[in-house]
Structure formats: structure tokens, C-alpha cells
CSV table of C-alpha atoms in Angstrom, one decimal:
chain,number,residue,atom,x,y,z
A,16,UNK,CA,8.0,8.9,-42.8
A,17,UNK,CA,6.9,7.4,-39.0
A,18,UNK,CA,3.5,8.2,-37.7
A,19,UNK,CA,1.9,8.9,-34.9
A,20,UNK,CA,-1.7,9.4,-34.2
A,21,UNK,CA,-2.6,10.4,-30.8
A,22,UNK,CA,-6.2,9.8,-31.1
A,23,UNK,CA,-6.0,6.3,-32.3
A,24,UNK,CA,-2.6,5.0,-30.9
A,25,UNK,CA,-2.5,6.2,-27.3
A,26,UNK,CA,-6.0,8.3,-26.3
A,27,UNK,CA,-8.2,11.1,-27.1
A,28,UNK,CA,-8.5,12.4,-23.3
A,29,UNK,CA,-4.8,13.6,-23.0
A,30,UNK,CA,-4.1,14.1,-19.2
A,31,UNK,CA,-1.3,16.1,-16.9
A,32,UNK,CA,2.1,15.6,-16.6
A,33,UNK,CA,3.4,13.3,-14.7
A,34,UNK,CA,2.9,9.1,-14.4
A,35,UNK,CA,2.0,9.4,-10.5
A,36,UNK,CA,-0.3,12.2,-11.0
A,37,UNK,CA,-2.9,10.2,-12.9
A,38,UNK,CA,-3.7,8.8,-16.6
A,39,UNK,CA,-2.7,9.5,-20.0
A,40,UNK,CA,0.5,11.4,-18.5
A,41,UNK,CA,3.1,13.5,-20.6
A,42,UNK,CA,5.2,11.3,-19.4
A,43,UNK,CA,3.9,7.9,-19.9
A,44,UNK,CA,3.1,9.3,-23.8
A,45,UNK,CA,6.8,9.8,-24.2
A,46,UNK,CA,8.0,6.9,-22.4
A,47,UNK,CA,5.6,4.3,-24.2
A,48,UNK,CA,5.2,5.6,-27.5
A,49,UNK,CA,6.9,8.9,-28.3
A,50,UNK,CA,10.7,7.5,-27.6
A,51,UNK,CA,10.5,4.4,-28.9
A,52,UNK,CA,8.9,6.0,-32.4
A,53,UNK,CA,11.4,8.8,-31.9
A,54,UNK,CA,14.3,6.7,-32.1
A,55,UNK,CA,13.1,4.8,-34.7
A,56,UNK,CA,13.0,8.0,-36.7
A,57,UNK,CA,16.7,8.2,-36.2
A,58,UNK,CA,18.0,4.9,-36.5
A,59,UNK,CA,15.9,5.2,-40.3
A,60,UNK,CA,17.1,9.2,-40.4
A,61,UNK,CA,13.6,9.3,-41.3
A,62,UNK,CA,10.7,12.5,-39.9
A,63,UNK,CA,8.1,11.9,-37.2
A,64,UNK,CA,4.8,12.9,-37.9
A,65,UNK,CA,2.4,13.4,-34.6
A,66,UNK,CA,-1.1,13.9,-35.6
A,67,UNK,CA,-3.0,15.8,-32.4
A,68,UNK,CA,-6.1,16.6,-34.0
A,69,UNK,CA,-9.3,14.2,-33.0
A,70,UNK,CA,-8.5,14.9,-29.3
A,71,UNK,CA,-10.2,16.6,-26.3
A,72,UNK,CA,-7.3,19.0,-25.7
A,73,UNK,CA,-3.6,19.1,-24.5
A,74,UNK,CA,-2.4,20.7,-21.3
A,75,UNK,CA,0.8,22.4,-21.4
A,76,UNK,CA,2.2,20.2,-18.6
A,77,UNK,CA,1.6,17.0,-21.3
A,78,UNK,CA,2.7,18.9,-24.4
A,79,UNK,CA,6.4,20.4,-21.6
A,80,UNK,CA,7.2,16.7,-20.4
A,81,UNK,CA,6.1,14.5,-23.7
A,82,UNK,CA,8.9,17.2,-26.0
A,83,UNK,CA,10.5,19.4,-23.5
A,84,UNK,CA,11.3,15.9,-21.8
A,85,UNK,CA,13.0,14.0,-24.7
A,86,UNK,CA,15.7,17.1,-24.8
A,87,UNK,CA,15.5,17.0,-20.6
A,88,UNK,CA,15.6,13.3,-20.5
A,89,UNK,CA,16.7,11.4,-23.0
A,90,UNK,CA,19.3,14.8,-24.2
A,91,UNK,CA,18.2,14.4,-27.9
A,92,UNK,CA,19.2,16.7,-30.2
A,93,UNK,CA,17.5,18.4,-33.1
A,94,UNK,CA,14.4,17.5,-32.2
A,95,UNK,CA,12.5,19.8,-34.1
A,96,UNK,CA,14.4,18.9,-37.0
A,97,UNK,CA,12.4,15.5,-37.2
A,98,UNK,CA,9.1,16.4,-36.0
A,99,UNK,CA,6.5,17.0,-38.5
A,100,UNK,CA,3.1,18.5,-36.1
A,101,UNK,CA,-0.4,18.0,-37.3
A,102,UNK,CA,-2.3,19.9,-35.1
A,103,UNK,CA,-4.9,21.8,-37.3
A,104,UNK,CA,-7.8,21.7,-34.3
A,105,UNK,CA,-5.6,23.6,-32.0
A,106,UNK,CA,-2.6,26.0,-33.4
A,107,UNK,CA,-1.3,26.7,-29.9
A,108,UNK,CA,-0.2,23.2,-29.6
A,109,UNK,CA,2.6,23.4,-32.4
A,110,UNK,CA,4.1,27.0,-31.0
A,111,UNK,CA,4.2,25.5,-27.5
A,112,UNK,CA,5.7,22.2,-28.6
A,113,UNK,CA,8.5,24.6,-30.0
A,114,UNK,CA,8.6,26.3,-27.1
A,115,UNK,CA,9.1,24.0,-24.5
A,116,UNK,CA,12.1,22.3,-26.6
A,117,UNK,CA,14.0,25.6,-27.3
A,118,UNK,CA,13.8,26.1,-23.7
A,119,UNK,CA,15.2,22.2,-23.0
A,120,UNK,CA,17.8,23.1,-25.2
A,121,UNK,CA,18.7,26.1,-24.0
A,122,UNK,CA,19.0,24.7,-20.4
A,123,UNK,CA,21.0,21.9,-21.4
A,124,UNK,CA,23.3,23.8,-23.4
A,125,UNK,CA,23.8,26.0,-20.5
A,126,UNK,CA,24.5,22.5,-18.0
A,127,UNK,CA,27.1,21.9,-20.9
B,2,UNK,CA,-52.1,-8.1,54.3
B,3,UNK,CA,-49.2,-8.4,52.5
B,4,UNK,CA,-46.8,-11.0,52.9
B,5,UNK,CA,-43.5,-10.9,54.5
B,6,UNK,CA,-42.0,-11.6,50.5
B,7,UNK,CA,-43.9,-8.8,49.0
B,8,UNK,CA,-42.9,-6.5,51.9
B,9,UNK,CA,-39.5,-7.3,50.9
B,10,UNK,CA,-40.0,-6.9,47.7
B,11,UNK,CA,-41.7,-3.6,47.7
B,12,UNK,CA,-38.7,-2.5,49.5
B,13,UNK,CA,-36.1,-3.2,46.9
B,14,UNK,CA,-38.7,-1.5,44.3
B,15,UNK,CA,-38.4,1.5,45.7
B,16,UNK,CA,-34.6,1.2,46.7
B,17,UNK,CA,-34.3,0.4,42.9
B,18,UNK,CA,-36.7,3.7,42.1
B,19,UNK,CA,-34.9,5.8,44.1
B,20,UNK,CA,-31.7,4.9,43.4
B,21,UNK,CA,-33.0,5.8,39.6
B,22,UNK,CA,-34.3,8.8,40.1
B,23,UNK,CA,-30.7,10.1,41.5
B,24,UNK,CA,-28.5,8.8,38.8
B,25,UNK,CA,-31.2,10.5,36.4
B,26,UNK,CA,-30.4,14.0,38.7
B,27,UNK,CA,-27.0,13.3,38.5
B,28,UNK,CA,-26.4,12.9,35.2
B,29,UNK,CA,-28.7,16.2,34.3
B,30,UNK,CA,-26.4,18.3,36.5
B,31,UNK,CA,-23.5,16.7,33.9
B,32,UNK,CA,-24.8,17.9,31.0
B,33,UNK,CA,-23.2,21.3,30.5
B,34,UNK,CA,-23.8,24.3,27.8
B,35,UNK,CA,-20.8,26.5,26.6
B,36,UNK,CA,-21.3,30.1,26.4
B,37,UNK,CA,-22.2,29.7,22.5
B,38,UNK,CA,-25.2,27.4,23.1
B,39,UNK,CA,-23.6,25.0,20.2
B,40,UNK,CA,-21.1,23.1,22.5
B,41,UNK,CA,-22.8,20.5,24.5
B,42,UNK,CA,-20.7,17.9,26.8
B,43,UNK,CA,-21.8,14.8,28.1
B,44,UNK,CA,-20.0,13.4,31.4
B,45,UNK,CA,-22.2,11.0,32.7
B,46,UNK,CA,-20.1,8.6,34.9
B,47,UNK,CA,-19.6,4.8,34.0
B,48,UNK,CA,-20.1,4.6,30.3
B,49,UNK,CA,-18.2,7.1,27.3
B,50,UNK,CA,-20.0,10.7,26.2
B,51,UNK,CA,-19.1,12.8,23.1
B,52,UNK,CA,-19.1,16.1,22.7
B,53,UNK,CA,-21.3,17.5,20.3
B,54,UNK,CA,-21.0,20.7,18.4
B,55,UNK,CA,-23.7,22.5,15.9
B,56,UNK,CA,-22.9,24.5,12.7
B,57,UNK,CA,-25.9,26.8,11.7
B,58,UNK,CA,-25.3,27.4,8.0
B,59,UNK,CA,-25.7,30.5,7.0
B,60,UNK,CA,-29.1,32.0,5.6
B,61,UNK,CA,-27.6,32.7,2.5
B,62,UNK,CA,-25.3,29.7,1.9
B,63,UNK,CA,-22.9,31.0,-0.9
B,64,UNK,CA,-19.7,31.9,-1.6
B,65,UNK,CA,-20.4,33.7,-4.8
B,66,UNK,CA,-23.5,35.9,-3.3
B,67,UNK,CA,-22.8,35.7,0.3
B,68,UNK,CA,-18.8,35.5,0.5
B,69,UNK,CA,-17.6,36.5,3.8
B,70,UNK,CA,-20.2,35.0,5.8
B,71,UNK,CA,-20.3,32.0,4.0
B,72,UNK,CA,-16.3,31.8,4.6
B,73,UNK,CA,-16.3,33.1,8.2
B,74,UNK,CA,-18.8,29.5,8.5
B,75,UNK,CA,-16.0,27.4,6.8
B,76,UNK,CA,-13.8,29.2,9.4
B,77,UNK,CA,-15.5,28.6,12.1
B,78,UNK,CA,-16.3,24.6,11.6
B,79,UNK,CA,-12.0,24.5,10.8
B,80,UNK,CA,-11.5,26.2,14.0
B,81,UNK,CA,-14.0,23.6,15.7
B,82,UNK,CA,-12.6,20.4,13.7
B,83,UNK,CA,-8.9,21.7,14.5
B,84,UNK,CA,-10.1,21.7,18.7
B,85,UNK,CA,-12.8,19.4,19.3
B,86,UNK,CA,-11.5,16.0,21.2
B,87,UNK,CA,-11.8,12.9,19.7
B,88,UNK,CA,-15.3,10.9,18.2
B,89,UNK,CA,-17.2,14.8,18.5
B,90,UNK,CA,-20.7,14.4,16.6
B,91,UNK,CA,-20.8,17.3,14.6
B,92,UNK,CA,-24.4,18.3,13.3
B,93,UNK,CA,-24.9,20.4,10.5
B,94,UNK,CA,-28.2,22.8,10.1
B,95,UNK,CA,-28.7,23.7,7.2
B,96,UNK,CA,-32.4,24.1,8.2
B,97,UNK,CA,-32.6,27.8,8.0
B,98,UNK,CA,-31.3,28.0,4.7
B,99,UNK,CA,-33.2,30.0,2.0
B,100,UNK,CA,-30.5,30.6,-0.7
B,101,UNK,CA,-27.7,28.2,-2.0
B,102,UNK,CA,-24.8,27.9,-4.1
B,103,UNK,CA,-23.1,25.1,-5.2
B,104,UNK,CA,-19.7,26.4,-4.7
B,105,UNK,CA,-20.3,26.7,-0.9
B,106,UNK,CA,-21.9,22.9,-0.9
B,107,UNK,CA,-18.7,21.9,-2.4
B,108,UNK,CA,-16.6,23.0,0.6
B,109,UNK,CA,-18.9,21.5,2.6
B,110,UNK,CA,-18.6,18.3,1.2
B,111,UNK,CA,-14.8,18.9,1.3
B,112,UNK,CA,-14.5,19.6,4.5
B,113,UNK,CA,-16.1,16.5,6.0
B,114,UNK,CA,-14.5,14.2,3.3
B,115,UNK,CA,-10.9,15.8,3.3
B,116,UNK,CA,-10.5,17.2,6.2
B,117,UNK,CA,-7.6,15.3,8.1
B,118,UNK,CA,-8.2,15.6,11.2
B,119,UNK,CA,-12.0,14.2,10.6
B,120,UNK,CA,-10.6,10.9,9.7
B,121,UNK,CA,-7.8,10.8,13.0
B,122,UNK,CA,-10.3,12.1,15.5
B,123,UNK,CA,-13.1,9.4,14.0
B,124,UNK,CA,-15.5,12.9,13.8
B,125,UNK,CA,-19.0,11.9,12.5
B,126,UNK,CA,-21.3,14.6,10.8
B,127,UNK,CA,-25.1,14.6,10.7
B,128,UNK,CA,-26.9,17.2,9.3
B,129,UNK,CA,-30.6,17.9,7.7
B,130,UNK,CA,-31.9,19.6,4.9
B,131,UNK,CA,-33.1,22.9,4.4
B,132,UNK,CA,-36.4,23.6,5.3
B,133,UNK,CA,-36.9,26.2,1.8
B,134,UNK,CA,-38.2,23.5,-0.8
B,135,UNK,CA,-36.3,26.3,-3.4
B,136,UNK,CA,-32.8,25.0,-1.0
B,137,UNK,CA,-33.4,21.9,-1.0
B,138,UNK,CA,-34.1,21.3,-4.2
B,139,UNK,CA,-30.2,22.9,-4.9
B,140,UNK,CA,-28.9,20.8,-2.9
B,141,UNK,CA,-30.6,17.5,-4.5
B,142,UNK,CA,-30.1,18.5,-7.6
B,143,UNK,CA,-26.2,19.0,-7.5
B,144,UNK,CA,-25.7,15.8,-6.4
B,145,UNK,CA,-25.1,16.5,-2.5
B,146,UNK,CA,-26.3,13.4,-1.7
B,147,UNK,CA,-23.5,11.3,-3.5
B,148,UNK,CA,-21.4,12.2,-0.7
B,149,UNK,CA,-23.8,11.8,2.6
B,150,UNK,CA,-25.9,9.2,3.9
B,151,UNK,CA,-29.5,9.4,3.9
B,152,UNK,CA,-32.7,7.3,4.0
B,153,UNK,CA,-35.3,9.9,2.1
B,154,UNK,CA,-36.9,9.9,-1.1
B,155,UNK,CA,-34.8,10.9,-3.9
B,156,UNK,CA,-35.8,13.5,-6.0
B,157,UNK,CA,-35.4,13.0,-10.3
B,158,UNK,CA,-31.9,14.0,-11.6
B,159,UNK,CA,-32.3,17.5,-13.6
B,160,UNK,CA,-31.0,17.4,-17.2
B,161,UNK,CA,-29.7,20.9,-17.4
B,162,UNK,CA,-27.0,20.2,-14.0
B,163,UNK,CA,-24.5,17.8,-13.7
B,164,UNK,CA,-23.5,16.1,-10.3
B,165,UNK,CA,-20.5,17.4,-8.3
B,166,UNK,CA,-17.6,14.6,-9.5
B,167,UNK,CA,-14.7,14.5,-7.1
B,168,UNK,CA,-11.0,12.5,-7.5
B,169,UNK,CA,-7.6,12.8,-6.6
B,170,UNK,CA,-5.5,12.4,-9.9
B,171,UNK,CA,-5.7,13.7,-12.8
B,172,UNK,CA,-7.9,12.5,-14.4
B,173,UNK,CA,-8.6,13.4,-18.3
B,174,UNK,CA,-12.0,10.9,-18.5
B,175,UNK,CA,-13.9,13.2,-15.9
B,176,UNK,CA,-12.9,16.6,-17.8
B,177,UNK,CA,-14.0,14.7,-20.7
B,178,UNK,CA,-17.4,14.5,-19.0
B,179,UNK,CA,-17.5,18.1,-18.8
B,180,UNK,CA,-16.4,18.4,-22.2
B,181,UNK,CA,-19.3,16.4,-23.0
B,182,UNK,CA,-21.9,18.2,-21.0
B,183,UNK,CA,-21.3,21.5,-22.3
B,184,UNK,CA,-21.2,20.0,-25.9
B,185,UNK,CA,-24.7,18.3,-25.2
B,186,UNK,CA,-26.0,21.8,-23.8
B,187,UNK,CA,-24.3,24.0,-25.8
B,188,UNK,CA,-25.0,22.3,-29.3
B,189,UNK,CA,-20.9,22.5,-30.0
B,190,UNK,CA,-18.7,20.3,-31.5
B,191,UNK,CA,-15.5,18.9,-29.9
B,192,UNK,CA,-13.2,21.5,-31.4
B,193,UNK,CA,-15.3,24.3,-29.6
B,194,UNK,CA,-14.6,23.2,-26.3
B,195,UNK,CA,-11.3,22.1,-26.4
B,196,UNK,CA,-10.0,25.5,-24.1
B,197,UNK,CA,-12.4,23.5,-21.4
B,198,UNK,CA,-10.6,20.7,-21.2
B,199,UNK,CA,-7.4,22.2,-21.1
B,200,UNK,CA,-8.1,24.3,-18.2
B,201,UNK,CA,-9.5,21.1,-16.1
B,202,UNK,CA,-6.5,19.3,-16.6
B,203,UNK,CA,-4.3,22.0,-16.0
B,204,UNK,CA,-6.1,22.7,-12.8
B,205,UNK,CA,-6.3,19.0,-11.7
B,206,UNK,CA,-2.3,19.5,-12.5
B,207,UNK,CA,-2.2,22.3,-9.9
B,208,UNK,CA,-4.2,20.3,-6.9
B,209,UNK,CA,-1.3,17.5,-7.3
B,210,UNK,CA,1.5,19.5,-7.9
B,211,UNK,CA,1.6,21.9,-5.4
B,212,UNK,CA,-0.4,19.5,-2.8
B,213,UNK,CA,1.2,17.2,-1.2
B,214,UNK,CA,2.7,18.6,2.5
B,215,UNK,CA,2.0,16.6,4.9
B,216,UNK,CA,1.4,19.2,7.3
B,217,UNK,CA,-1.4,20.5,5.4
B,218,UNK,CA,-4.9,20.2,7.6
B,219,UNK,CA,-6.6,18.7,4.2
B,220,UNK,CA,-5.9,15.7,2.1
B,221,UNK,CA,-5.4,17.3,-2.0
B,222,UNK,CA,-8.9,16.7,-3.6
B,223,UNK,CA,-10.7,18.4,-6.5
B,224,UNK,CA,-14.7,18.6,-7.1
B,225,UNK,CA,-16.0,19.9,-9.9
B,226,UNK,CA,-19.8,20.6,-11.1
B,227,UNK,CA,-21.3,21.9,-13.8
B,228,UNK,CA,-24.9,23.7,-14.8
B,229,UNK,CA,-26.9,25.1,-18.1
B,230,UNK,CA,-28.2,27.7,-16.2
B,231,UNK,CA,-28.7,30.9,-18.9
B,232,UNK,CA,-29.2,30.2,-22.3
B,233,UNK,CA,-25.8,30.0,-24.1
B,234,UNK,CA,-23.8,29.5,-21.0
B,235,UNK,CA,-22.5,26.6,-19.0
B,236,UNK,CA,-21.0,27.0,-15.9
B,237,UNK,CA,-18.0,25.3,-13.7
B,238,UNK,CA,-17.3,25.4,-10.7
B,239,UNK,CA,-13.9,23.9,-9.9
B,240,UNK,CA,-13.1,23.0,-6.4
B,241,UNK,CA,-9.9,21.9,-4.7
B,242,UNK,CA,-9.2,21.2,-1.1
B,243,UNK,CA,-4.6,21.4,-2.0
B,244,UNK,CA,-2.4,23.7,-0.3
B,245,UNK,CA,-3.7,27.1,-2.3
B,246,UNK,CA,-1.7,29.2,-4.8
B,247,UNK,CA,-1.6,31.7,-2.2
B,248,UNK,CA,0.3,29.4,0.6
B,249,UNK,CA,2.5,28.2,-2.1
B,250,UNK,CA,3.7,31.1,-3.4
B,251,UNK,CA,4.3,32.3,0.3
B,252,UNK,CA,5.8,29.1,0.4
B,253,UNK,CA,8.1,29.7,-2.2
B,254,UNK,CA,9.2,33.4,-1.7
B,255,UNK,CA,8.6,33.7,2.0
B,256,UNK,CA,9.9,37.6,3.6
B,257,UNK,CA,10.2,38.6,0.0
B,258,UNK,CA,6.5,38.8,-0.2
B,259,UNK,CA,6.2,40.0,3.4
B,260,UNK,CA,3.2,42.0,4.0
B,261,UNK,CA,2.2,41.3,0.5
B,262,UNK,CA,-1.9,40.9,0.2
B,263,UNK,CA,-3.1,37.0,-1.2
B,264,UNK,CA,-5.2,38.8,-3.7
B,265,UNK,CA,-1.8,40.9,-5.0
B,266,UNK,CA,-0.2,37.5,-4.6
B,267,UNK,CA,-3.1,35.9,-6.5
B,268,UNK,CA,-2.7,38.5,-9.3
B,269,UNK,CA,0.6,38.1,-9.2
B,270,UNK,CA,0.7,33.9,-9.8
B,271,UNK,CA,-1.2,34.8,-12.6
B,272,UNK,CA,0.8,37.0,-14.7
B,273,UNK,CA,4.3,36.6,-16.2
B,274,UNK,CA,6.3,37.9,-14.0
B,275,UNK,CA,7.3,38.5,-10.2
B,276,UNK,CA,6.1,35.8,-7.9
B,277,UNK,CA,4.8,32.5,-9.4
B,278,UNK,CA,3.9,29.4,-8.3
B,279,UNK,CA,6.1,27.3,-10.5
B,280,UNK,CA,7.8,24.3,-8.4
B,281,UNK,CA,11.5,23.9,-7.6
B,282,UNK,CA,11.7,22.0,-10.9
B,283,UNK,CA,12.4,24.5,-13.8
B,284,UNK,CA,10.4,23.8,-16.3
B,285,UNK,CA,7.3,24.2,-14.9
B,286,UNK,CA,5.3,27.5,-14.4
B,287,UNK,CA,3.1,27.4,-17.3
B,288,UNK,CA,0.2,26.3,-15.7
B,289,UNK,CA,-1.8,30.0,-13.9
B,290,UNK,CA,-0.3,32.6,-16.6
B,291,UNK,CA,-1.6,29.9,-19.8
B,292,UNK,CA,-5.4,29.5,-18.2
B,293,UNK,CA,-5.2,33.1,-17.8
B,294,UNK,CA,-4.2,33.8,-21.8
B,295,UNK,CA,-6.6,30.8,-22.2
B,296,UNK,CA,-9.7,33.0,-20.6
B,297,UNK,CA,-8.8,35.9,-22.2
B,298,UNK,CA,-8.6,34.5,-25.7
B,299,UNK,CA,-11.4,31.9,-25.1
B,300,UNK,CA,-15.5,32.3,-24.6
B,301,UNK,CA,-15.3,32.5,-21.2
B,302,UNK,CA,-17.1,35.0,-18.8
B,303,UNK,CA,-16.9,35.5,-15.5
B,304,UNK,CA,-13.6,34.1,-14.3
B,305,UNK,CA,-13.5,34.1,-10.6
B,306,UNK,CA,-10.7,32.4,-8.3
B,307,UNK,CA,-10.7,32.6,-4.5
B,308,UNK,CA,-7.9,31.5,-2.7
B,309,UNK,CA,-6.9,32.2,1.4
B,310,UNK,CA,-8.6,35.6,1.5
B,311,UNK,CA,-7.5,36.8,-1.8
B,312,UNK,CA,-10.0,37.0,-5.1
B,313,UNK,CA,-9.5,37.6,-8.5
B,314,UNK,CA,-11.8,37.8,-11.4
B,315,UNK,CA,-10.6,38.1,-15.2
B,316,UNK,CA,-13.7,39.0,-17.9
B,317,UNK,CA,-12.4,40.2,-20.8
B,318,UNK,CA,-15.8,42.0,-21.9
B,319,UNK,CA,-15.0,43.8,-19.0
B,320,UNK,CA,-13.2,47.5,-19.1
B,321,UNK,CA,-11.0,46.2,-16.3
B,322,UNK,CA,-10.5,43.0,-17.7
B,323,UNK,CA,-8.4,41.8,-14.0
B,324,UNK,CA,-9.7,42.8,-10.6
B,325,UNK,CA,-9.3,41.9,-7.3
B,326,UNK,CA,-10.7,41.8,-3.8
B,327,UNK,CA,-9.1,41.0,-0.1
B,328,UNK,CA,-11.8,39.2,1.9
B,329,UNK,CA,-12.0,39.3,5.6
B,330,UNK,CA,-11.7,35.3,6.1
B,331,UNK,CA,-9.6,32.7,4.3
B,332,UNK,CA,-10.4,29.5,2.7
B,333,UNK,CA,-8.5,26.5,2.5
B,334,UNK,CA,-8.0,25.1,-0.8
B,335,UNK,CA,-8.8,27.0,-4.0
B,336,UNK,CA,-12.5,27.8,-5.8
B,337,UNK,CA,-12.6,28.7,-9.5
B,338,UNK,CA,-15.4,29.3,-10.8
B,339,UNK,CA,-16.6,30.1,-14.7
B,340,UNK,CA,-18.8,30.6,-17.6
B,341,UNK,CA,-18.3,29.0,-20.7
B,342,UNK,CA,-20.6,30.4,-23.7
B,343,UNK,CA,-21.2,29.9,-27.0
B,344,UNK,CA,-19.2,31.7,-29.6
B,345,UNK,CA,-22.0,33.6,-31.3
B,346,UNK,CA,-23.3,34.8,-27.4
B,347,UNK,CA,-20.2,36.8,-27.0
B,348,UNK,CA,-21.0,40.2,-27.4
């Protein structure tokens, strides 16, 4: 299993949506860490485990841009099947990621 | 007997004195006062004189406790800043202030720092502190002095108040500073204040996402202030000089919302239906309804949003959880104010 522990591998203070908005944005996280690890997991046919604990809190725009963006920008399929989410401190994180990935997949299907 | 040389000198001196007197008289005639008595126009010839304007700050300077008068003061400021000529010197007279809250101070700083016209027209602002010791202390302890130049001796900082901080990008470190202040004052763990961090990040994101329009009168910027007033609660004030929620909604929905009040649009923006602020990109629009959910499910009390002329209150312990008020005067930007309470303090 490939692991990402956000508090140590990235930051304990995640920010907003886009890189131009400021530091530690969802877009920056996706581009600098998430995508590489996700593609590594794809190549090895492995799971990607992401640990959200020990951080100060994730805004919805960060989560949407990082995970919804995997589908929307990079057209990744079956994202939820590959992810293992650890978020013991904030139970809404997993629910939100599922919601955003599904919404992005739905939209992608519509466009064809 | 005076010599010829002396006589010539006296004649020259008299002539100079006479000329000086006349020039002084002429200059006095060129001072005009406007009807309101606050505009003083200097029309002296030969050198550039500038318009001066006095703003008298209301006695109770508080958006929370004296909303209409304080908003009227800001509207008046905006109007004058808009119409005054280049290099006008403004004087902000706070001497009569007897009661003040930081929400109003934040907007006063914002108008001086972030109104585009101030920079373009090279305006300068001067002012004084309140005569009342109580009000002066609030000016001092809020960190107001960090945004203005003053030679007066500073009072020691208060441990119960966090100085006003500001920025124009989504800055999670600033949000963390507020979170750590709450952790320290309420003796909480990091996991207890995750909701505050989430709200602050969303609010900062909104300043950026909805604010960068060139025709706006203010430059987008946010201000945060926190104070530990009542036991087991911390008050947080977040103000931004962005487009404002209601203006964003009006731009998006145009004629569909003609005749709707600002407070109705504000309520709609925080709900999950009807008129929302989401940008043109379809993956957006989780922010404000998400904040409402966090407030209703978390340890928050007295959540207030004021933008345009609309005010919205979200309070989970009251019978009517969401209430709205329409004011007569408008604010440029948005003000959020809420109390974060310790879990045990919730009734």
C-alpha cells in the first residue's frame, strides 16, 4: 500500500482551492503529491492510503479541488476504489471526498 | 534726524508690512466653509492648497450595537472618498467616541487602506484617539495602532485579545494563529477547533473567489480579530472588503432577483437552494451552505453575517435558528462575527 500522511508529507495547515489563492491549496497538493502517488498506485495496481489526521482542518474547497480535480482534470476512473481514507478526527472528510468524486464522475459522464 | 538711507529703509519696511497685511486679508477671504461645516477649501494663490474634510465618528461606534449610525458613517466616508479631489486631507475625529467595538474599527481601517480611490487620489488620513479612556483602550488593544502611524506611547498588549491581522490571500497560517489563540484561551485540543479553521479557510477563499473584479471600489482584503471576553467563549470577527455576498448574487442572477432585499439574498446564499454565490465553474458553491452546517452542528453561538444592507443571524440555541434584518444603509464588503464556545458551555 502507498501512503500519504498529509500532516508530515505536506502540511498541517491546508489552505484553499487554487494555487493562485495562497499557500497549501488543494490544487497544489494534487499537483505536487496526490497525482504522483495516485499514478504510482495505478502502475502497481495498489491502494493509496491517505491519512488526514493531525491537521488543523480541511476546507471543502481544498478537498473538492484535490480529489474532484483528479477526475475532472486528469480523467481518472474508479478513484474511490483505489483510495483508503483515514480521517478519525474529522468524520466529514470521507463523506465529502466521496460526494465530490462522485459529482465529478457524473459530470464527466455527461460530457462523454 | 533720520538719514536719507534710514528714511528709504523705513519706507520699504512700511510697504512690505502693508503688502503682507493685504496678502493675509486676501488669503482669509479665500477660505470657504461648506454648509455642513466640515469642508474647508483653501484657495490661496501661488501655492497648492488642498481640500480638508472632517469625519466625526459616532459616539457609539459599533456595527453590532449601533448598526445604522455606524453604517451611515461608513457610507458617508465612501461618498466623500469617491467625490473628493486629489490629495484631499481627511481628519477622522474620534474624540467623541465613548463606546466602540472592533467590528467598526476593522471597517474604518479597511476604508483607509483598501479603498482604491485613496491610493489613486493620494488621499491622506489623520485622526485622534477617543477622549474616553475606555474607548481608547479598545482602540489600543485591538491592534488599531499597527495600521496607523502614531508617536504616542503604547499601552501593554492585552493577553485576552488578539491583534487585528490582515491579508489578501488564503493564508492558513493566519487561520492557525486564531485557532491556537482559541486553544490557549479555552484550554482545548487541536481536534476541538477544527471547525473554526475550516470556516476561516472558507471565508478567506470567498474573498478571493468572488472579489477580484476591477470595477470594485475596494481592493480585496480580509481582517481577523479574536478576543476572549466572556468565560468559555472566544469572539471572532472576520471582515472582508471583497465584492460582498449580495453583490455576487445580484451579478450572477441579474433580473431574476429584481426587487429582492439583500437579507433575502443573503439567506438564500447560505441555503442549498435558489440563489447562491457559486462562481461559473460548476464544481463550486459548497462554501456558504457548508459554513451554515458547521455553525448549526458545531460549538458556535451568535453567528452574524452582514453584507450590503442585509444581516443574517444563525443561532442554534434560539427557537428561530435563522433570522434576517434589512438595514437602511449599506456596507461595502462582508462582516462575519461569531462566538466559539467550549463544549461544556453549550446549554
